[in-house]
């Protein structure tokens, strides 16, 4: 198979982890006889500094013409600390999702046996936790009508039936592939938009009779994720709730540096780590590249290259078991490995497998 991959390294630790993701993809393609071509493009604060736009037209064209996008991170403190900034790096991420029609964000939450002690939750709660958070990405308050003056501000949380139906269809289909359990998260006791979500989910559920469908208010879901994370199989929710819940879910594993994600929809899919740009670590060779590497596994699996994805996951598990880890998850007294060294170890494992 031939792959044409757009590589968006972005800001902060993005360029460092991006290199490791590309190296792993190249190693897997070589091993399985695939051809891969990379095209690099700018985004985020880097693109603002260079051309004044966090997602310039040239980058959009590169992404639109690719088979998949391997994305790293955007964000920079000089924009975070300036509430008057008219252009922000994160606007580039929103623009990419909107222009490419990437309405479904897929975030797996899983635990690694050798790292359960790193979770802030008790081991007996998180052991065997393994679920998907599916977040609607292109609707709701983030994209609705907005207004702000010195005395009043509002954001409009609007959803249409087609927007809700398409994300629920994705969620039911993922549930069919997994444990056949779907939890629809909303705030239907208060919000009209949530009541429409629940109404449409109830209409669609009979078409998936094998799936057990339940409904949970978002505040209850936030508690349940901490009290009983193993309850969930597939969770689906709207944009704002999903933004919060997916970050909550990410800490269950013990490190945000371990969790990848995919954003899919009408055009080129994006595969990225969930952890952000961590600008304080920029250039220090301490960022964990495993989430970026596992994003490559999700990329292969998206194209039904199951063995390729499985090999990457096996290599990541092996690196953790061998204590080849970046500082935030290294065992006490363990050898020091940086971003580059962890990536190289994974590549060597793949080449020698």
PDB file of N, CA, C and O in Angstrom, residues 249-314:
ATOM      1  N   UNK A 249     -10.513  11.548  31.341  1.00  0.00           N
ATOM      2  CA  UNK A 249     -10.196  10.159  31.070  1.00  0.00           C
ATOM      3  C   UNK A 249      -8.720   9.917  30.838  1.00  0.00           C
ATOM      4  O   UNK A 249      -8.186   8.849  31.168  1.00  0.00           O
ATOM      5  N   UNK A 250      -8.043  10.923  30.308  1.00  0.00           N
ATOM      6  CA  UNK A 250      -6.640  10.734  29.947  1.00  0.00           C
ATOM      7  C   UNK A 250      -5.744  10.481  31.144  1.00  0.00           C
ATOM      8  O   UNK A 250      -4.695   9.840  31.010  1.00  0.00           O
ATOM      9  N   UNK A 251      -6.114  10.965  32.321  1.00  0.00           N
ATOM     10  CA  UNK A 251      -5.228  10.783  33.477  1.00  0.00           C
ATOM     11  C   UNK A 251      -5.371   9.403  34.100  1.00  0.00           C
ATOM     12  O   UNK A 251      -4.557   9.014  34.935  1.00  0.00           O
ATOM     13  N   UNK A 252      -6.412   8.668  33.700  1.00  0.00           N
ATOM     14  CA  UNK A 252      -6.622   7.344  34.282  1.00  0.00           C
ATOM     15  C   UNK A 252      -5.426   6.438  34.021  1.00  0.00           C
ATOM     16  O   UNK A 252      -5.033   5.633  34.867  1.00  0.00           O
ATOM     17  N   UNK A 253      -4.803   6.575  32.856  1.00  0.00           N
ATOM     18  CA  UNK A 253      -3.684   5.699  32.501  1.00  0.00           C
ATOM     19  C   UNK A 253      -2.427   6.009  33.301  1.00  0.00           C
ATOM     20  O   UNK A 253      -1.512   5.192  33.372  1.00  0.00           O
ATOM     21  N   UNK A 254      -2.338   7.197  33.875  1.00  0.00           N
ATOM     22  CA  UNK A 254      -1.156   7.578  34.638  1.00  0.00           C
ATOM     23  C   UNK A 254      -0.259   8.553  33.929  1.00  0.00           C
ATOM     24  O   UNK A 254       0.640   9.127  34.527  1.00  0.00           O
ATOM     25  N   UNK A 255      -0.477   8.767  32.639  1.00  0.00           N
ATOM     26  CA  UNK A 255       0.323   9.733  31.892  1.00  0.00           C
ATOM     27  C   UNK A 255      -0.394  10.124  30.617  1.00  0.00           C
ATOM     28  O   UNK A 255      -0.795   9.263  29.838  1.00  0.00           O
ATOM     29  N   UNK A 256      -0.527  11.437  30.392  1.00  0.00           N
ATOM     30  CA  UNK A 256      -1.107  11.905  29.137  1.00  0.00           C
ATOM     31  C   UNK A 256      -0.195  11.586  27.962  1.00  0.00           C
ATOM     32  O   UNK A 256      -0.618  11.603  26.812  1.00  0.00           O
ATOM     33  N   UNK A 257       1.065  11.299  28.249  1.00  0.00           N
ATOM     34  CA  UNK A 257       2.028  10.993  27.205  1.00  0.00           C
ATOM     35  C   UNK A 257       1.867   9.618  26.589  1.00  0.00           C
ATOM     36  O   UNK A 257       2.685   9.211  25.754  1.00  0.00           O
ATOM     37  N   UNK A 258       0.830   8.891  26.995  1.00  0.00           N
ATOM     38  CA  UNK A 258       0.638   7.525  26.508  1.00  0.00           C
ATOM     39  C   UNK A 258      -0.582   7.363  25.612  1.00  0.00           C
ATOM     40  O   UNK A 258      -0.805   6.287  25.059  1.00  0.00           O
ATOM     41  N   UNK A 259      -1.377   8.436  25.474  1.00  0.00           N
ATOM     42  CA  UNK A 259      -2.664   8.249  24.816  1.00  0.00           C
ATOM     43  C   UNK A 259      -2.754   8.984  23.481  1.00  0.00           C
ATOM     44  O   UNK A 259      -2.554  10.195  23.408  1.00  0.00           O
ATOM     45  N   UNK A 260      -3.094   8.243  22.423  1.00  0.00           N
ATOM     46  CA  UNK A 260      -3.259   8.820  21.089  1.00  0.00           C
ATOM     47  C   UNK A 260      -4.714   9.187  20.831  1.00  0.00           C
ATOM     48  O   UNK A 260      -5.597   8.951  21.676  1.00  0.00           O
ATOM     49  N   UNK A 261      -4.974   9.741  19.663  1.00  0.00           N
ATOM     50  CA  UNK A 261      -6.362   9.988  19.259  1.00  0.00           C
ATOM     51  C   UNK A 261      -6.434  10.040  17.742  1.00  0.00           C
ATOM     52  O   UNK A 261      -5.424  10.179  17.055  1.00  0.00           O
ATOM     53  N   UNK A 262      -7.665   9.939  17.253  1.00  0.00           N
ATOM     54  CA  UNK A 262      -7.934  10.085  15.823  1.00  0.00           C
ATOM     55  C   UNK A 262      -9.109  11.026  15.656  1.00  0.00           C
ATOM     56  O   UNK A 262     -10.024  11.044  16.486  1.00  0.00           O
ATOM     57  N   UNK A 263      -9.068  11.831  14.606  1.00  0.00           N
ATOM     58  CA  UNK A 263     -10.203  12.678  14.231  1.00  0.00           C
ATOM     59  C   UNK A 263     -10.568  12.329  12.797  1.00  0.00           C
ATOM     60  O   UNK A 263      -9.736  12.452  11.893  1.00  0.00           O
ATOM     61  N   UNK A 264     -11.809  11.891  12.606  1.00  0.00           N
ATOM     62  CA  UNK A 264     -12.243  11.402  11.298  1.00  0.00           C
ATOM     63  C   UNK A 264     -13.526  12.108  10.868  1.00  0.00           C
ATOM     64  O   UNK A 264     -14.198  12.747  11.668  1.00  0.00           O
ATOM     65  N   UNK A 265     -13.853  11.974   9.596  1.00  0.00           N
ATOM     66  CA  UNK A 265     -15.066  12.606   9.106  1.00  0.00           C
ATOM     67  C   UNK A 265     -15.168  12.576   7.607  1.00  0.00           C
ATOM     68  O   UNK A 265     -15.035  11.529   6.981  1.00  0.00           O
ATOM     69  N   UNK A 266     -15.328  13.758   7.008  1.00  0.00           N
ATOM     70  CA  UNK A 266     -15.612  13.851   5.583  1.00  0.00           C
ATOM     71  C   UNK A 266     -14.364  13.823   4.710  1.00  0.00           C
ATOM     72  O   UNK A 266     -14.444  13.553   3.518  1.00  0.00           O
ATOM     73  N   UNK A 267     -13.202  14.138   5.283  1.00  0.00           N
ATOM     74  CA  UNK A 267     -11.990  14.268   4.479  1.00  0.00           C
ATOM     75  C   UNK A 267     -10.825  13.565   5.167  1.00  0.00           C
ATOM     76  O   UNK A 267     -11.030  12.579   5.872  1.00  0.00           O
ATOM     77  N   UNK A 268      -9.625  14.063   4.974  1.00  0.00           N
ATOM     78  CA  UNK A 268      -8.409  13.419   5.472  1.00  0.00           C
ATOM     79  C   UNK A 268      -8.426  13.255   6.995  1.00  0.00           C
ATOM     80  O   UNK A 268      -8.573  14.241   7.719  1.00  0.00           O
ATOM     81  N   UNK A 269      -8.242  12.046   7.507  1.00  0.00           N
ATOM     82  CA  UNK A 269      -8.234  11.847   8.959  1.00  0.00           C
ATOM     83  C   UNK A 269      -6.931  12.348   9.592  1.00  0.00           C
ATOM     84  O   UNK A 269      -5.874  12.351   8.952  1.00  0.00           O
ATOM     85  N   UNK A 270      -7.037  12.752  10.850  1.00  0.00           N
ATOM     86  CA  UNK A 270      -5.897  13.259  11.610  1.00  0.00           C
ATOM     87  C   UNK A 270      -5.614  12.318  12.767  1.00  0.00           C
ATOM     88  O   UNK A 270      -6.530  11.886  13.473  1.00  0.00           O
ATOM     89  N   UNK A 271      -4.330  12.045  13.002  1.00  0.00           N
ATOM     90  CA  UNK A 271      -3.910  11.181  14.106  1.00  0.00           C
ATOM     91  C   UNK A 271      -2.908  11.964  14.948  1.00  0.00           C
ATOM     92  O   UNK A 271      -1.905  12.465  14.428  1.00  0.00           O
ATOM     93  N   UNK A 272      -3.189  12.055  16.252  1.00  0.00           N
ATOM     94  CA  UNK A 272      -2.384  12.943  17.093  1.00  0.00           C
ATOM     95  C   UNK A 272      -2.390  12.484  18.544  1.00  0.00           C
ATOM     96  O   UNK A 272      -3.331  11.838  19.001  1.00  0.00           O
ATOM     97  N   UNK A 273      -1.342  12.838  19.289  1.00  0.00           N
ATOM     98  CA  UNK A 273      -1.361  12.614  20.738  1.00  0.00           C
ATOM     99  C   UNK A 273      -2.303  13.612  21.395  1.00  0.00           C
ATOM    100  O   UNK A 273      -2.608  14.658  20.820  1.00  0.00           O
ATOM    101  N   UNK A 274      -2.749  13.313  22.598  1.00  0.00           N
ATOM    102  CA  UNK A 274      -3.725  14.191  23.238  1.00  0.00           C
ATOM    103  C   UNK A 274      -3.079  15.249  24.136  1.00  0.00           C
ATOM    104  O   UNK A 274      -3.771  16.123  24.645  1.00  0.00           O
ATOM    105  N   UNK A 275      -1.762  15.189  24.329  1.00  0.00           N
ATOM    106  CA  UNK A 275      -1.166  15.919  25.448  1.00  0.00           C
ATOM    107  C   UNK A 275      -0.872  17.395  25.224  1.00  0.00           C
ATOM    108  O   UNK A 275      -0.556  18.115  26.164  1.00  0.00           O
ATOM    109  N   UNK A 276      -0.954  17.892  24.025  1.00  0.00           N
ATOM    110  CA  UNK A 276      -0.659  19.303  23.810  1.00  0.00           C
ATOM    111  C   UNK A 276       0.814  19.589  23.632  1.00  0.00           C
ATOM    112  O   UNK A 276       1.650  18.684  23.539  1.00  0.00           O
ATOM    113  N   UNK A 277       1.154  20.885  23.621  1.00  0.00           N
ATOM    114  CA  UNK A 277       2.490  21.301  23.174  1.00  0.00           C
ATOM    115  C   UNK A 277       3.534  21.367  24.292  1.00  0.00           C
ATOM    116  O   UNK A 277       4.721  21.467  23.992  1.00  0.00           O
ATOM    117  N   UNK A 278       3.130  21.349  25.546  1.00  0.00           N
ATOM    118  CA  UNK A 278       4.042  21.375  26.704  1.00  0.00           C
ATOM    119  C   UNK A 278       5.275  22.250  26.428  1.00  0.00           C
ATOM    120  O   UNK A 278       6.398  21.758  26.368  1.00  0.00           O
ATOM    121  N   UNK A 279       5.071  23.546  26.243  1.00  0.00           N
ATOM    122  CA  UNK A 279       6.178  24.426  25.840  1.00  0.00           C
ATOM    123  C   UNK A 279       7.333  24.474  26.834  1.00  0.00           C
ATOM    124  O   UNK A 279       8.482  24.725  26.444  1.00  0.00           O
ATOM    125  N   UNK A 280       7.051  24.205  28.100  1.00  0.00           N
ATOM    126  CA  UNK A 280       8.120  24.232  29.101  1.00  0.00           C
ATOM    127  C   UNK A 280       9.168  23.154  28.860  1.00  0.00           C
ATOM    128  O   UNK A 280      10.299  23.264  29.329  1.00  0.00           O
ATOM    129  N   UNK A 281       8.792  22.110  28.130  1.00  0.00           N
ATOM    130  CA  UNK A 281       9.718  21.003  27.870  1.00  0.00           C
ATOM    131  C   UNK A 281      10.386  21.098  26.503  1.00  0.00           C
ATOM    132  O   UNK A 281      11.193  20.234  26.143  1.00  0.00           O
ATOM    133  N   UNK A 282      10.059  22.134  25.766  1.00  0.00           N
ATOM    134  CA  UNK A 282      10.580  22.281  24.405  1.00  0.00           C
ATOM    135  C   UNK A 282      12.107  22.198  24.374  1.00  0.00           C
ATOM    136  O   UNK A 282      12.797  22.892  25.108  1.00  0.00           O
ATOM    137  N   UNK A 283      12.624  21.309  23.524  1.00  0.00           N
ATOM    138  CA  UNK A 283      14.065  21.197  23.336  1.00  0.00           C
ATOM    139  C   UNK A 283      14.822  20.475  24.427  1.00  0.00           C
ATOM    140  O   UNK A 283      16.048  20.355  24.353  1.00  0.00           O
ATOM    141  N   UNK A 284      14.124  19.950  25.434  1.00  0.00           N
ATOM    142  CA  UNK A 284      14.806  19.309  26.567  1.00  0.00           C
ATOM    143  C   UNK A 284      14.940  17.794  26.413  1.00  0.00           C
ATOM    144  O   UNK A 284      15.533  17.142  27.265  1.00  0.00           O
ATOM    145  N   UNK A 285      14.350  17.229  25.352  1.00  0.00           N
ATOM    146  CA  UNK A 285      14.440  15.790  25.101  1.00  0.00           C
ATOM    147  C   UNK A 285      13.876  14.980  26.271  1.00  0.00           C
ATOM    148  O   UNK A 285      14.404  13.943  26.644  1.00  0.00           O
ATOM    149  N   UNK A 286      12.755  15.458  26.857  1.00  0.00           N
ATOM    150  CA  UNK A 286      12.137  14.723  27.957  1.00  0.00           C
ATOM    151  C   UNK A 286      10.686  14.336  27.664  1.00  0.00           C
ATOM    152  O   UNK A 286      10.072  13.603  28.435  1.00  0.00           O
ATOM    153  N   UNK A 287      10.133  14.813  26.550  1.00  0.00           N
ATOM    154  CA  UNK A 287       8.734  14.531  26.237  1.00  0.00           C
ATOM    155  C   UNK A 287       8.545  13.073  25.838  1.00  0.00           C
ATOM    156  O   UNK A 287       9.352  12.507  25.096  1.00  0.00           O
ATOM    157  N   UNK A 288       7.464  12.489  26.300  1.00  0.00           N
ATOM    158  CA  UNK A 288       7.159  11.097  25.982  1.00  0.00           C
ATOM    159  C   UNK A 288       6.639  11.004  24.543  1.00  0.00           C
ATOM    160  O   UNK A 288       5.611  11.583  24.215  1.00  0.00           O
ATOM    161  N   UNK A 289       7.324  10.251  23.669  1.00  0.00           N
ATOM    162  CA  UNK A 289       6.875  10.143  22.276  1.00  0.00           C
ATOM    163  C   UNK A 289       5.859   9.030  22.035  1.00  0.00           C
ATOM    164  O   UNK A 289       5.396   8.839  20.914  1.00  0.00           O
ATOM    165  N   UNK A 290       5.492   8.288  23.088  1.00  0.00           N
ATOM    166  CA  UNK A 290       4.682   7.085  22.868  1.00  0.00           C
ATOM    167  C   UNK A 290       3.270   7.388  22.398  1.00  0.00           C
ATOM    168  O   UNK A 290       2.692   6.619  21.621  1.00  0.00           O
ATOM    169  N   UNK A 291       2.688   8.510  22.840  1.00  0.00           N
ATOM    170  CA  UNK A 291       1.352   8.852  22.345  1.00  0.00           C
ATOM    171  C   UNK A 291       1.395   9.158  20.854  1.00  0.00           C
ATOM    172  O   UNK A 291       0.495   8.766  20.107  1.00  0.00           O
ATOM    173  N   UNK A 292       2.449   9.840  20.412  1.00  0.00           N
ATOM    174  CA  UNK A 292       2.601  10.100  18.982  1.00  0.00           C
ATOM    175  C   UNK A 292       2.812   8.796  18.222  1.00  0.00           C
ATOM    176  O   UNK A 292       2.238   8.580  17.149  1.00  0.00           O
ATOM    177  N   UNK A 293       3.606   7.908  18.789  1.00  0.00           N
ATOM    178  CA  UNK A 293       3.863   6.614  18.157  1.00  0.00           C
ATOM    179  C   UNK A 293       2.594   5.762  18.104  1.00  0.00           C
ATOM    180  O   UNK A 293       2.299   5.113  17.086  1.00  0.00           O
ATOM    181  N   UNK A 294       1.816   5.780  19.177  1.00  0.00           N
ATOM    182  CA  UNK A 294       0.551   5.032  19.165  1.00  0.00           C
ATOM    183  C   UNK A 294      -0.466   5.666  18.217  1.00  0.00           C
ATOM    184  O   UNK A 294      -1.366   4.971  17.711  1.00  0.00           O
ATOM    185  N   UNK A 295      -0.321   6.965  17.949  1.00  0.00           N
ATOM    186  CA  UNK A 295      -1.165   7.596  16.922  1.00  0.00           C
ATOM    187  C   UNK A 295      -0.874   6.997  15.552  1.00  0.00           C
ATOM    188  O   UNK A 295      -1.776   6.860  14.723  1.00  0.00           O
ATOM    189  N   UNK A 296       0.380   6.637  15.322  1.00  0.00           N
ATOM    190  CA  UNK A 296       0.746   5.962  14.071  1.00  0.00           C
ATOM    191  C   UNK A 296       0.081   4.590  14.006  1.00  0.00           C
ATOM    192  O   UNK A 296      -0.387   4.160  12.940  1.00  0.00           O
ATOM    193  N   UNK A 297       0.004   3.911  15.149  1.00  0.00           N
ATOM    194  CA  UNK A 297      -0.705   2.613  15.182  1.00  0.00           C
ATOM    195  C   UNK A 297      -2.165   2.802  14.797  1.00  0.00           C
ATOM    196  O   UNK A 297      -2.726   2.023  14.005  1.00  0.00           O
ATOM    197  N   UNK A 298      -2.800   3.847  15.334  1.00  0.00           N
ATOM    198  CA  UNK A 298      -4.201   4.115  14.976  1.00  0.00           C
ATOM    199  C   UNK A 298      -4.338   4.446  13.496  1.00  0.00           C
ATOM    200  O   UNK A 298      -5.325   4.076  12.861  1.00  0.00           O
ATOM    201  N   UNK A 299      -3.344   5.134  12.944  1.00  0.00           N
ATOM    202  CA  UNK A 299      -3.356   5.469  11.519  1.00  0.00           C
ATOM    203  C   UNK A 299      -3.374   4.188  10.679  1.00  0.00           C
ATOM    204  O   UNK A 299      -4.200   4.040   9.774  1.00  0.00           O
ATOM    205  N   UNK A 300      -2.460   3.269  10.985  1.00  0.00           N
ATOM    206  CA  UNK A 300      -2.433   2.010  10.230  1.00  0.00           C
ATOM    207  C   UNK A 300      -3.758   1.247  10.378  1.00  0.00           C
ATOM    208  O   UNK A 300      -4.299   0.725   9.398  1.00  0.00           O
ATOM    209  N   UNK A 301      -4.279   1.198  11.593  1.00  0.00           N
ATOM    210  CA  UNK A 301      -5.520   0.452  11.836  1.00  0.00           C
ATOM    211  C   UNK A 301      -6.698   1.083  11.093  1.00  0.00           C
ATOM    212  O   UNK A 301      -7.603   0.368  10.650  1.00  0.00           O
ATOM    213  N   UNK A 302      -6.678   2.403  10.945  1.00  0.00           N
ATOM    214  CA  UNK A 302      -7.732   3.084  10.189  1.00  0.00           C
ATOM    215  C   UNK A 302      -7.790   2.572   8.752  1.00  0.00           C
ATOM    216  O   UNK A 302      -8.864   2.475   8.163  1.00  0.00           O
ATOM    217  N   UNK A 303      -6.618   2.259   8.204  1.00  0.00           N
ATOM    218  CA  UNK A 303      -6.541   1.745   6.835  1.00  0.00           C
ATOM    219  C   UNK A 303      -6.536   0.215   6.795  1.00  0.00           C
ATOM    220  O   UNK A 303      -6.121  -0.388   5.804  1.00  0.00           O
ATOM    221  N   UNK A 304      -7.005  -0.379   7.900  1.00  0.00           N
ATOM    222  CA  UNK A 304      -7.142  -1.835   8.004  1.00  0.00           C
ATOM    223  C   UNK A 304      -5.808  -2.567   7.923  1.00  0.00           C
ATOM    224  O   UNK A 304      -5.757  -3.737   7.534  1.00  0.00           O
ATOM    225  N   UNK A 305      -4.742  -1.873   8.268  1.00  0.00           N
ATOM    226  CA  UNK A 305      -3.420  -2.514   8.363  1.00  0.00           C
ATOM    227  C   UNK A 305      -3.240  -2.964   9.810  1.00  0.00           C
ATOM    228  O   UNK A 305      -2.505  -2.347  10.603  1.00  0.00           O
ATOM    229  N   UNK A 306      -3.949  -4.047  10.155  1.00  0.00           N
ATOM    230  CA  UNK A 306      -4.067  -4.460  11.548  1.00  0.00           C
ATOM    231  C   UNK A 306      -2.742  -4.987  12.101  1.00  0.00           C
ATOM    232  O   UNK A 306      -2.355  -4.681  13.235  1.00  0.00           O
ATOM    233  N   UNK A 307      -2.030  -5.769  11.302  1.00  0.00           N
ATOM    234  CA  UNK A 307      -0.760  -6.325  11.775  1.00  0.00           C
ATOM    235  C   UNK A 307       0.256  -5.221  12.036  1.00  0.00           C
ATOM    236  O   UNK A 307       1.051  -5.298  12.983  1.00  0.00           O
ATOM    237  N   UNK A 308       0.240  -4.199  11.196  1.00  0.00           N
ATOM    238  CA  UNK A 308       1.170  -3.082  11.371  1.00  0.00           C
ATOM    239  C   UNK A 308       0.899  -2.351  12.693  1.00  0.00           C
ATOM    240  O   UNK A 308       1.814  -2.048  13.465  1.00  0.00           O
ATOM    241  N   UNK A 309      -0.384  -2.084  12.944  1.00  0.00           N
ATOM    242  CA  UNK A 309      -0.731  -1.432  14.202  1.00  0.00           C
ATOM    243  C   UNK A 309      -0.393  -2.295  15.400  1.00  0.00           C
ATOM    244  O   UNK A 309       0.099  -1.798  16.422  1.00  0.00           O
ATOM    245  N   UNK A 310      -0.639  -3.583  15.281  1.00  0.00           N
ATOM    246  CA  UNK A 310      -0.358  -4.505  16.384  1.00  0.00           C
ATOM    247  C   UNK A 310       1.124  -4.550  16.711  1.00  0.00           C
ATOM    248  O   UNK A 310       1.513  -4.637  17.888  1.00  0.00           O
ATOM    249  N   UNK A 311       1.974  -4.489  15.681  1.00  0.00           N
ATOM    250  CA  UNK A 311       3.415  -4.510  15.917  1.00  0.00           C
ATOM    251  C   UNK A 311       3.851  -3.258  16.687  1.00  0.00           C
ATOM    252  O   UNK A 311       4.686  -3.333  17.601  1.00  0.00           O
ATOM    253  N   UNK A 312       3.300  -2.114  16.326  1.00  0.00           N
ATOM    254  CA  UNK A 312       3.645  -0.880  17.052  1.00  0.00           C
ATOM    255  C   UNK A 312       3.216  -0.999  18.511  1.00  0.00           C
ATOM    256  O   UNK A 312       3.971  -0.651  19.430  1.00  0.00           O
ATOM    257  N   UNK A 313       2.014  -1.485  18.748  1.00  0.00           N
ATOM    258  CA  UNK A 313       1.529  -1.624  20.120  1.00  0.00           C
ATOM    259  C   UNK A 313       2.389  -2.609  20.906  1.00  0.00           C
ATOM    260  O   UNK A 313       2.670  -2.395  22.096  1.00  0.00           O
ATOM    261  N   UNK A 314       2.817  -3.666  20.244  1.00  0.00           N
ATOM    262  CA  UNK A 314       3.692  -4.644  20.902  1.00  0.00           C
ATOM    263  C   UNK A 314       5.032  -4.005  21.259  1.00  0.00           C
ATOM    264  O   UNK A 314       5.581  -4.239  22.351  1.00  0.00           O
TER     265      UNK A 314
END
